[in-house]
Amino acid sequence: METPDDSSLAERHRGRMQRKKAVIDARIDAADRDCGLILVATGNGKGKSSSGFGMVARALGHGMKVGIVQFIKGAVPTGEEQFFRRFPDEVRFHVMGEGYTWNTQDRDRDIEKAQAAWAVACQMLRDRSLGLVLLDELNIALKHRYLDVHRVVGDLLARPEMQHVVVTGRAAPPELLAVAHTVTDMGLIKHAFSQGIRAQPGIEL
Amino acid sequence: METPDDSSLAERHRGRMQRKKAVIDARIDAADRDCGLILVATGNGKGKSSSGFGMVARALGHGMKVGIVQFIKGAVPTGEEQFFRRFPDEVRFHVMGEGYTWNTQDRDRDIEKAQAAWAVACQMLRDRSLGLVLLDELNIALKHRYLDVHRVVGDLLARPEMQHVVVTGRAAPPELLAVAHTVTDMGLIKHAFSQGIRAQPGIEL
C-alpha cells in the first residue's frame, strides 16, 4: 500500500517528467534536419578514441561502411584494430604506424608519416560509400603541426554531404572546433593510471 | 634543404619530445598494477555511451566476453544493439526496454523495470567468464532513485577481481565516483541537436 509520502513523491515525479517531456518533445520537433556531421572528442580524460569506436559500432549496426585512420598510434597492436579488422568488407582500417611522437623524436619523419596518413584519410573523405570516417588522434598531428589545419578543414568540408566524420585527440584546434557540429570536452576527473594501474587491455588498448 | 628556422624548430621539438618521453616513461614505470577497473563516463556532452561501446569493441578484440545492460533506453532499436547482437557467443546484450522515463511517467513501473535490469546486471557481475560489463545509462536510474546507490556500489565491489565495469549516464552519484578508478566528465561544448539537426543513425543511435 502507498503511504501519503509515496503518493506525493510519485505525483511530483509525474509532474516533473511531464514538464521534461514537453521540453524535449518541443526540441525534437525543432530538430528536423539531416546532414553529415563533424564530431570532435577532445580534452584530457579517457574516452575520446573509445567514443569514436563506439560510433563505428553503431554505424555498422545501421549497415553503413566505415573508414578508420589512426594517427600517431600504431606501435602496440590494439583491441580495436584486432576487432574491426574482422570485417574487411565493412571497415577500411589504416594505422599510421610507429607509435607516439615522443618515442620517435624525429620531426621530419613524423611529418612524412602524418601526411601519408592524411592522403589515406582524403581517399576516404571522397568515398561516397563510406557513411562514417573516424580520424583517431588526428588532433595530435594538428597540435604538433605535422598537418596544416586549414588544409585539413578544407578536405573535411569537401566530403560527401551525408558522410559523418569523427575526430579525436587532445587539444583540438579552434579552426576545427569552428566547423564541427558536435564537440565534447572529455574532462579528466580521475584516471586509474595515477593510482599505479597500468593500461588494461580492453580498456585503454 | 633546411633553413636555420627549420633546424632550430626541429631542435626545439626534439628537446620537448625528449623531456615528454622522460616524464611519460617514469609514469609508465610507476604504473605496474593490474586490476579490474570501474570506469564512469558522465556529464552532459555526447560520447558517454559511445565510449562504453568502444571499450566493448576493444575487449572483444582481446578475446574477452562482454555483458551489456542498457538501462532506461530501449524504445528505439539502436545501431549498437543491432551490431553487438551479431556476436551472441561473445556478447550478452540486455535492454531494459520501454524507453526513457519521460515517456512513461510512471514511477512505480520504472522502479520495477530498473530493478529487474539490475538483477540481470548482478548475474553478469558474478560471472567470471565476462571480462567487461557495460552498464549503459545506469546513472539515470540512480539519479531518479530507481535503484539504491549503496546496493549498486556493493554489488560492483563484489565482482570478480579482474572484471572491468563501465558505467555511463549523466549525473553520476558521488558514491559511485568514490569507488571508480577512472572518471570522465564529458562536457558539452556544442551539439548538432541545438543546430536543428536530429539524431543521426550511427552517431546518436
GROMACS .gro file of C-alpha atoms in nm:
model
  410
    1MET     CA    1   0.000   0.000   0.000
    2GLU     CA    2   0.124   0.351  -0.083
    3THR     CA    3   0.186   0.582   0.213
    4PRO     CA    4   0.091   0.952   0.165
    5ASP     CA    5   0.463   1.026   0.122
    6ASP     CA    6   0.499   0.771  -0.155
    7SER     CA    7   0.199   0.902  -0.339
    8SER     CA    8   0.308   1.265  -0.319
    9LEU     CA    9   0.657   1.164  -0.435
   10ALA     CA   10   0.504   0.976  -0.728
   11GLU     CA   11   0.285   1.279  -0.806
   12ARG     CA   12   0.579   1.521  -0.801
   13HIS     CA   13   0.778   1.281  -1.018
   14ARG     CA   14   0.492   1.263  -1.269
   15GLY     CA   15   0.467   1.643  -1.288
   16ARG     CA   16   0.842   1.683  -1.332
   17MET     CA   17   0.855   1.415  -1.601
   18GLN     CA   18   0.558   1.570  -1.786
   19ARG     CA   19   0.731   1.908  -1.797
   20LYS     CA   20   1.054   1.742  -1.906
   21LYS     CA   21   0.872   1.551  -2.179
   22ALA     CA   22   0.712   1.873  -2.310
   23VAL     CA   23   1.051   2.047  -2.331
   24ILE     CA   24   1.214   1.751  -2.501
   25ASP     CA   25   0.925   1.699  -2.744
   26ALA     CA   26   0.948   2.065  -2.849
   27ARG     CA   27   1.322   2.034  -2.904
   28ILE     CA   28   1.276   1.713  -3.104
   29ASP     CA   29   1.016   1.885  -3.324
   30ALA     CA   30   1.255   2.177  -3.383
   31ALA     CA   31   1.542   1.947  -3.486
   32ASP     CA   32   1.434   1.811  -3.822
   33ARG     CA   33   1.739   1.838  -4.049
   34ASP     CA   34   1.964   1.552  -4.155
   35CYS     CA   35   2.324   1.603  -4.254
   36GLY     CA   36   2.666   1.452  -4.230
   37LEU     CA   37   2.816   1.562  -3.901
   38ILE     CA   38   3.163   1.664  -3.794
   39LEU     CA   39   3.212   1.544  -3.435
   40VAL     CA   40   3.513   1.621  -3.219
   41ALA     CA   41   3.613   1.443  -2.897
   42THR     CA   42   3.888   1.632  -2.719
   43GLY     CA   43   4.015   1.701  -2.365
   44ASN     CA   44   4.245   1.517  -2.123
   45GLY     CA   45   4.007   1.249  -1.997
   46LYS     CA   46   3.960   0.889  -2.104
   47GLY     CA   47   3.700   0.811  -2.371
   48LYS     CA   48   3.791   1.008  -2.683
   49SER     CA   49   3.904   0.722  -2.906
   50SER     CA   50   3.664   0.481  -2.734
   51SER     CA   51   3.370   0.705  -2.822
   52GLY     CA   52   3.488   0.709  -3.184
   53PHE     CA   53   3.498   0.330  -3.191
   54GLY     CA   54   3.155   0.314  -3.030
   55MET     CA   55   3.017   0.525  -3.316
   56VAL     CA   56   3.187   0.289  -3.561
   57ALA     CA   57   2.995   0.000  -3.400
   58ARG     CA   58   2.669   0.198  -3.419
   59ALA     CA   59   2.725   0.286  -3.785
   60LEU     CA   60   2.797  -0.080  -3.869
   61GLY     CA   61   2.474  -0.171  -3.689
   62HIS     CA   62   2.290   0.054  -3.934
   63GLY     CA   63   2.453  -0.119  -4.232
   64MET     CA   64   2.698   0.162  -4.311
   65LYS     CA   65   3.054   0.114  -4.428
   66VAL     CA   66   3.323   0.285  -4.222
   67GLY     CA   67   3.674   0.416  -4.276
   68ILE     CA   68   3.923   0.447  -3.990
   69VAL     CA   69   4.263   0.615  -3.987
   70GLN     CA   70   4.467   0.606  -3.667
   71PHE     CA   71   4.717   0.889  -3.648
   72ILE     CA   72   5.017   0.873  -3.414
   73LYS     CA   73   4.926   0.539  -3.256
   74GLY     CA   74   5.049   0.214  -3.402
   75ALA     CA   75   5.344   0.078  -3.203
   76VAL     CA   76   5.122  -0.153  -2.996
   77PRO     CA   77   4.856  -0.376  -3.154
   78THR     CA   78   4.521  -0.263  -3.012
   79GLY     CA   79   4.195  -0.436  -2.932
   80GLU     CA   80   4.004  -0.202  -3.162
   81GLU     CA   81   4.227  -0.290  -3.455
   82GLN     CA   82   4.203  -0.664  -3.388
   83PHE     CA   83   3.827  -0.639  -3.359
   84PHE     CA   84   3.738  -0.416  -3.651
   85ARG     CA   85   3.975  -0.596  -3.889
   86ARG     CA   86   3.732  -0.888  -3.860
   87PHE     CA   87   3.504  -0.703  -4.103
   88PRO     CA   88   3.718  -0.617  -4.406
   89ASP     CA   89   3.410  -0.571  -4.628
   90GLU     CA   90   3.262  -0.315  -4.390
   91VAL     CA   91   3.561  -0.143  -4.232
   92ARG     CA   92   3.866   0.003  -4.400
   93PHE     CA   93   4.125   0.025  -4.120
   94HIS     CA   94   4.451   0.216  -4.165
   95VAL     CA   95   4.710   0.262  -3.891
   96MET     CA   96   4.982   0.521  -3.939
   97GLY     CA   97   5.235   0.311  -3.751
   98GLU     CA   98   5.549   0.359  -3.544
   99GLY     CA   99   5.383   0.487  -3.229
  100TYR     CA  100   5.373   0.816  -3.045
  101THR     CA  101   5.597   1.103  -3.143
  102TRP     CA  102   5.766   1.110  -2.806
  103ASN     CA  103   5.907   0.769  -2.891
  104THR     CA  104   6.037   0.866  -3.232
  105GLN     CA  105   6.169   1.219  -3.167
  106ASP     CA  106   6.219   1.286  -3.533
  107ARG     CA  107   6.002   1.570  -3.657
  108ASP     CA  108   6.066   1.525  -4.028
  109ARG     CA  109   5.979   1.159  -4.021
  110ASP     CA  110   5.665   1.232  -3.815
  111ILE     CA  111   5.553   1.492  -4.068
  112GLU     CA  112   5.606   1.249  -4.353
  113LYS     CA  113   5.407   0.975  -4.180
  114ALA     CA  114   5.125   1.211  -4.083
  115GLN     CA  115   5.097   1.339  -4.439
  116ALA     CA  116   5.092   0.988  -4.582
  117ALA     CA  117   4.813   0.901  -4.335
  118TRP     CA  118   4.627   1.217  -4.438
  119ALA     CA  119   4.642   1.106  -4.801
  120VAL     CA  120   4.464   0.784  -4.699
  121ALA     CA  121   4.210   0.986  -4.499
  122CYS     CA  122   4.143   1.203  -4.805
  123GLN     CA  123   4.060   0.897  -5.014
  124MET     CA  124   3.803   0.802  -4.750
  125LEU     CA  125   3.668   1.157  -4.733
  126ARG     CA  126   3.598   1.140  -5.108
  127ASP     CA  127   3.434   0.797  -5.097
  128ARG     CA  128   3.053   0.816  -5.101
  129SER     CA  129   3.026   0.451  -4.998
  130LEU     CA  130   3.158   0.535  -4.650
  131GLY     CA  131   2.890   0.656  -4.406
  132LEU     CA  132   3.138   0.734  -4.129
  133VAL     CA  133   3.508   0.817  -4.120
  134LEU     CA  134   3.695   0.806  -3.789
  135LEU     CA  135   4.018   1.009  -3.775
  136ASP     CA  136   4.156   0.883  -3.447
  137GLU     CA  137   4.414   1.107  -3.276
  138LEU     CA  138   4.417   1.347  -3.570
  139ASN     CA  139   4.423   1.634  -3.319
  140ILE     CA  140   4.769   1.527  -3.203
  141ALA     CA  141   4.904   1.557  -3.558
  142LEU     CA  142   4.744   1.902  -3.584
  143LYS     CA  143   4.876   2.012  -3.243
  144HIS     CA  144   5.233   1.932  -3.349
  145ARG     CA  145   5.168   2.099  -3.687
  146TYR     CA  146   5.251   1.782  -3.875
  147LEU     CA  147   4.948   1.873  -4.088
  148ASP     CA  148   4.818   2.215  -4.190
  149VAL     CA  149   4.488   2.275  -4.014
  150HIS     CA  150   4.343   2.483  -4.299
  151ARG     CA  151   4.408   2.210  -4.549
  152VAL     CA  152   4.256   1.952  -4.313
  153VAL     CA  153   3.944   2.162  -4.254
  154GLY     CA  154   3.908   2.222  -4.628
  155ASP     CA  155   3.927   1.848  -4.700
  156LEU     CA  156   3.672   1.774  -4.423
  157LEU     CA  157   3.427   2.030  -4.562
  158ALA     CA  158   3.462   1.889  -4.916
  159ARG     CA  159   3.342   1.540  -4.811
  160PRO     CA  160   3.008   1.389  -4.928
  161GLU     CA  161   2.708   1.568  -4.778
  162MET     CA  162   2.577   1.276  -4.571
  163GLN     CA  163   2.913   1.139  -4.454
  164HIS     CA  164   2.985   1.168  -4.080
  165VAL     CA  165   3.338   1.226  -3.957
  166VAL     CA  166   3.466   1.183  -3.604
  167VAL     CA  167   3.794   1.345  -3.499
  168THR     CA  168   3.957   1.254  -3.168
  169GLY     CA  169   4.258   1.362  -2.963
  170ARG     CA  170   4.362   1.620  -2.704
  171ALA     CA  171   4.393   1.987  -2.788
  172ALA     CA  172   4.162   2.010  -3.089
  173PRO     CA  173   4.249   2.334  -3.274
  174PRO     CA  174   3.995   2.620  -3.280
  175GLU     CA  175   3.976   2.605  -3.662
  176LEU     CA  176   3.839   2.251  -3.635
  177LEU     CA  177   3.602   2.333  -3.347
  178ALA     CA  178   3.460   2.617  -3.558
  179VAL     CA  179   3.337   2.381  -3.831
  180ALA     CA  180   3.229   2.094  -3.602
  181HIS     CA  181   2.861   2.029  -3.525
  182THR     CA  182   2.920   1.838  -3.202
  183VAL     CA  183   3.216   1.892  -2.969
  184THR     CA  184   3.277   1.715  -2.639
  185ASP     CA  185   3.548   1.813  -2.397
  186MET     CA  186   3.633   1.494  -2.210
  187GLY     CA  187   3.745   1.623  -1.874
  188LEU     CA  188   3.976   1.414  -1.658
  189ILE     CA  189   3.821   1.370  -1.315
  190LYS     CA  190   4.042   1.075  -1.228
  191HIS     CA  191   4.236   0.804  -1.407
  192ALA     CA  192   4.343   0.455  -1.297
  193PHE     CA  193   4.695   0.532  -1.427
  194SER     CA  194   4.750   0.784  -1.145
  195GLN     CA  195   4.665   0.508  -0.900
  196GLY     CA  196   4.954   0.296  -1.023
  197ILE     CA  197   4.740   0.080  -1.252
  198ARG     CA  198   4.884   0.027  -1.596
  199ALA     CA  199   4.690   0.039  -1.925
  200GLN     CA  200   4.444  -0.251  -1.930
  201PRO     CA  201   4.366  -0.449  -2.248
  202GLY     CA  202   4.005  -0.388  -2.346
  203ILE     CA  203   4.003  -0.050  -2.174
  204GLU     CA  204   4.293   0.165  -2.285
  205LEU     CA  205   4.414  -0.054  -2.570
  206MET     CA  206   6.747   2.199  -4.764
  207GLU     CA  207   6.666   2.302  -4.407
  208THR     CA  208   6.664   2.676  -4.335
  209PRO     CA  209   6.808   2.786  -3.994
  210ASP     CA  210   6.448   2.833  -3.876
  211ASP     CA  211   6.353   2.479  -3.970
  212SER     CA  212   6.653   2.332  -3.797
  213SER     CA  213   6.601   2.529  -3.476
  214LEU     CA  214   6.233   2.431  -3.480
  215ALA     CA  215   6.331   2.065  -3.523
  216GLU     CA  216   6.585   2.101  -3.241
  217ARG     CA  217   6.331   2.255  -3.002
  218HIS     CA  218   6.081   1.985  -3.097
  219ARG     CA  219   6.336   1.715  -3.021
  220GLY     CA  220   6.416   1.865  -2.681
  221ARG     CA  221   6.048   1.898  -2.591
  222MET     CA  222   5.974   1.543  -2.701
  223GLN     CA  223   6.272   1.406  -2.506
  224ARG     CA  224   6.150   1.573  -2.187
  225LYS     CA  225   5.798   1.449  -2.256
  226LYS     CA  226   5.924   1.096  -2.315
  227ALA     CA  227   6.119   1.101  -1.986
  228VAL     CA  228   5.809   1.210  -1.791
  229ILE     CA  229   5.587   0.951  -1.958
  230ASP     CA  230   5.844   0.672  -1.919
  231ALA     CA  231   5.868   0.746  -1.547
  232ARG     CA  232   5.489   0.737  -1.513
  233ILE     CA  233   5.466   0.412  -1.708
  234ASP     CA  234   5.731   0.255  -1.481
  235ALA     CA  235   5.535   0.366  -1.174
  236ALA     CA  236   5.208   0.217  -1.302
  237ASP     CA  237   5.263  -0.158  -1.277
  238ARG     CA  238   4.948  -0.297  -1.118
  239ASP     CA  239   4.670  -0.485  -1.299
  240CYS     CA  240   4.315  -0.494  -1.172
  241GLY     CA  241   3.958  -0.488  -1.285
  242LEU     CA  242   3.859  -0.123  -1.325
  243ILE     CA  243   3.543   0.069  -1.252
  244LEU     CA  244   3.510   0.341  -1.517
  245VAL     CA  245   3.247   0.613  -1.520
  246ALA     CA  246   3.152   0.834  -1.817
  247THR     CA  247   2.929   1.118  -1.706
  248GLY     CA  248   2.847   1.480  -1.795
  249ASN     CA  249   2.616   1.647  -2.048
  250GLY     CA  250   2.820   1.604  -2.366
  251LYS     CA  251   2.800   1.341  -2.638
  252GLY     CA  252   3.018   1.031  -2.609
  253LYS     CA  253   2.930   0.857  -2.282
  254SER     CA  254   2.753   0.550  -2.421
  255SER     CA  255   2.967   0.558  -2.735
  256SER     CA  256   3.283   0.533  -2.527
  257GLY     CA  257   3.134   0.234  -2.344
  258PHE     CA  258   3.063   0.060  -2.674
  259GLY     CA  259   3.413   0.142  -2.795
  260MET     CA  260   3.554  -0.037  -2.491
  261VAL     CA  261   3.326  -0.332  -2.569
  262ALA     CA  262   3.485  -0.349  -2.916
  263ARG     CA  263   3.835  -0.328  -2.765
  264ALA     CA  264   3.758  -0.603  -2.514
  265LEU     CA  265   3.624  -0.830  -2.790
  266GLY     CA  266   3.944  -0.762  -2.984
  267HIS     CA  267   4.137  -0.906  -2.688
  268GLY     CA  268   3.920  -1.219  -2.690
  269MET     CA  269   3.717  -1.127  -2.382
  270LYS     CA  270   3.348  -1.194  -2.337
  271VAL     CA  271   3.130  -0.896  -2.256
  272GLY     CA  272   2.799  -0.830  -2.081
  273ILE     CA  273   2.588  -0.524  -2.161
  274VAL     CA  274   2.280  -0.395  -1.982
  275GLN     CA  275   2.110  -0.085  -2.119
  276PHE     CA  276   1.908   0.096  -1.854
  277ILE     CA  277   1.633   0.342  -1.947
  278LYS     CA  278   1.687   0.319  -2.324
  279GLY     CA  279   1.501   0.064  -2.532
  280ALA     CA  280   1.209   0.229  -2.715
  281VAL     CA  281   1.410   0.274  -3.036
  282PRO     CA  282   1.621  -0.006  -3.187
  283THR     CA  283   1.981   0.118  -3.183
  284GLY     CA  284   2.282   0.059  -3.402
  285GLU     CA  285   2.485  -0.070  -3.108
  286GLU     CA  286   2.223  -0.334  -3.031
  287GLN     CA  287   2.195  -0.443  -3.393
  288PHE     CA  288   2.572  -0.466  -3.420
  289PHE     CA  289   2.666  -0.639  -3.097
  290ARG     CA  290   2.382  -0.891  -3.123
  291ARG     CA  291   2.577  -1.033  -3.417
  292PHE     CA  292   2.809  -1.200  -3.163
  293PRO     CA  293   2.582  -1.397  -2.928
  294ASP     CA  294   2.872  -1.620  -2.815
  295GLU     CA  295   3.080  -1.319  -2.712
  296VAL     CA  296   2.828  -1.057  -2.605
  297ARG     CA  297   2.533  -1.093  -2.369
  298PHE     CA  298   2.311  -0.795  -2.455
  299HIS     CA  299   2.017  -0.699  -2.235
  300VAL     CA  300   1.795  -0.397  -2.296
  301MET     CA  301   1.564  -0.284  -2.018
  302GLY     CA  302   1.301  -0.173  -2.267
  303GLU     CA  303   1.018   0.078  -2.290
  304GLY     CA  304   1.231   0.385  -2.342
  305TYR     CA  305   1.305   0.694  -2.139
  306THR     CA  306   1.122   0.768  -1.818
  307TRP     CA  307   0.985   1.096  -1.951
  308ASN     CA  308   0.787   0.890  -2.199
  309THR     CA  309   0.643   0.654  -1.939
  310GLN     CA  310   0.573   0.892  -1.650
  311ASP     CA  311   0.503   0.605  -1.415
  312ARG     CA  312   0.750   0.591  -1.128
  313ASP     CA  313   0.645   0.255  -0.990
  314ARG     CA  314   0.675   0.084  -1.325
  315ASP     CA  315   1.014   0.249  -1.385
  316ILE     CA  316   1.141   0.124  -1.049
  317GLU     CA  317   1.024  -0.227  -1.127
  318LYS     CA  318   1.194  -0.226  -1.467
  319ALA     CA  319   1.517  -0.082  -1.330
  320GLN     CA  320   1.530  -0.342  -1.055
  321ALA     CA  321   1.467  -0.625  -1.299
  322ALA     CA  322   1.751  -0.490  -1.516
  323TRP     CA  323   1.975  -0.468  -1.208
  324ALA     CA  324   1.907  -0.835  -1.137
  325VAL     CA  325   2.041  -0.916  -1.485
  326ALA     CA  326   2.342  -0.690  -1.424
  327CYS     CA  327   2.412  -0.874  -1.097
  328GLN     CA  328   2.426  -1.207  -1.278
  329MET     CA  329   2.689  -1.058  -1.510
  330LEU     CA  330   2.879  -0.906  -1.216
  331ARG     CA  331   2.909  -1.255  -1.065
  332ASP     CA  332   3.018  -1.423  -1.390
  333ARG     CA  333   3.393  -1.476  -1.407
  334SER     CA  334   3.374  -1.552  -1.779
  335LEU     CA  335   3.290  -1.187  -1.853
  336GLY     CA  336   3.595  -0.960  -1.885
  337LEU     CA  337   3.390  -0.642  -1.919
  338VAL     CA  338   3.040  -0.540  -1.814
  339LEU     CA  339   2.887  -0.224  -1.958
  340LEU     CA  340   2.603  -0.071  -1.755
  341ASP     CA  341   2.479   0.184  -2.004
  342GLU     CA  342   2.276   0.474  -1.862
  343LEU     CA  343   2.281   0.322  -1.514
  344ASN     CA  344   2.345   0.672  -1.376
  345ILE     CA  345   1.999   0.780  -1.492
  346ALA     CA  346   1.838   0.502  -1.289
  347LEU     CA  347   2.046   0.609  -0.988
  348LYS     CA  348   1.965   0.978  -1.037
  349HIS     CA  349   1.592   0.904  -1.024
  350ARG     CA  350   1.649   0.670  -0.727
  351TYR     CA  351   1.502   0.375  -0.911
  352LEU     CA  352   1.793   0.182  -0.761
  353ASP     CA  353   1.965   0.224  -0.425
  354VAL     CA  354   2.316   0.355  -0.484
  355HIS     CA  355   2.465   0.174  -0.183
  356ARG     CA  356   2.333  -0.158  -0.302
  357VAL     CA  357   2.464  -0.089  -0.653
  358VAL     CA  358   2.810   0.009  -0.524
  359GLY     CA  359   2.820  -0.301  -0.303
  360ASP     CA  360   2.736  -0.527  -0.597
  361LEU     CA  361   3.002  -0.356  -0.814
  362LEU     CA  362   3.268  -0.404  -0.547
  363ALA     CA  363   3.180  -0.773  -0.506
  364ARG     CA  364   3.252  -0.855  -0.875
  365PRO     CA  365   3.546  -1.077  -0.986
  366GLU     CA  366   3.883  -0.912  -0.927
  367MET     CA  367   3.985  -0.879  -1.292
  368GLN     CA  368   3.644  -0.783  -1.435
  369HIS     CA  369   3.614  -0.430  -1.574
  370VAL     CA  370   3.288  -0.242  -1.545
  371VAL     CA  371   3.188   0.072  -1.735
  372VAL     CA  372   2.901   0.287  -1.609
  373THR     CA  373   2.758   0.564  -1.826
  374GLY     CA  374   2.499   0.839  -1.796
  375ARG     CA  375   2.462   1.198  -1.678
  376ALA     CA  376   2.479   1.292  -1.315
  377ALA     CA  377   2.683   1.002  -1.176
  378PRO     CA  378   2.629   0.996  -0.796
  379PRO     CA  379   2.924   1.079  -0.565
  380GLU     CA  380   2.903   0.732  -0.404
  381LEU     CA  381   2.986   0.578  -0.742
  382LEU     CA  382   3.259   0.830  -0.824
  383ALA     CA  383   3.423   0.749  -0.490
  384VAL     CA  384   3.481   0.383  -0.584
  385ALA     CA  385   3.564   0.442  -0.953
  386HIS     CA  386   3.922   0.423  -1.083
  387THR     CA  387   3.865   0.631  -1.394
  388VAL     CA  388   3.606   0.907  -1.426
  389THR     CA  389   3.550   1.129  -1.728
  390ASP     CA  390   3.322   1.429  -1.728
  391MET     CA  391   3.207   1.466  -2.087
  392GLY     CA  392   3.147   1.836  -2.118
  393LEU     CA  393   2.909   1.970  -2.380
  394ILE     CA  394   3.087   2.230  -2.593
  395LYS     CA  395   2.831   2.208  -2.872
  396HIS     CA  396   2.581   1.960  -3.010
  397ALA     CA  397   2.431   1.920  -3.358
  398PHE     CA  398   2.085   1.895  -3.196
  399SER     CA  399   2.098   2.264  -3.097
  400GLN     CA  400   2.162   2.344  -3.463
  401GLY     CA  401   1.832   2.187  -3.566
  402ILE     CA  402   1.987   1.856  -3.673
  403ARG     CA  403   1.804   1.548  -3.547
  404ALA     CA  404   1.966   1.236  -3.401
  405GLN     CA  405   2.163   1.063  -3.678
  406PRO     CA  406   2.177   0.683  -3.714
  407GLY     CA  407   2.531   0.566  -3.650
  408ILE     CA  408   2.604   0.867  -3.432
  409GLU     CA  409   2.340   0.913  -3.164
  410LEU     CA  410   2.158   0.585  -3.211
   0.00000   0.00000   0.00000
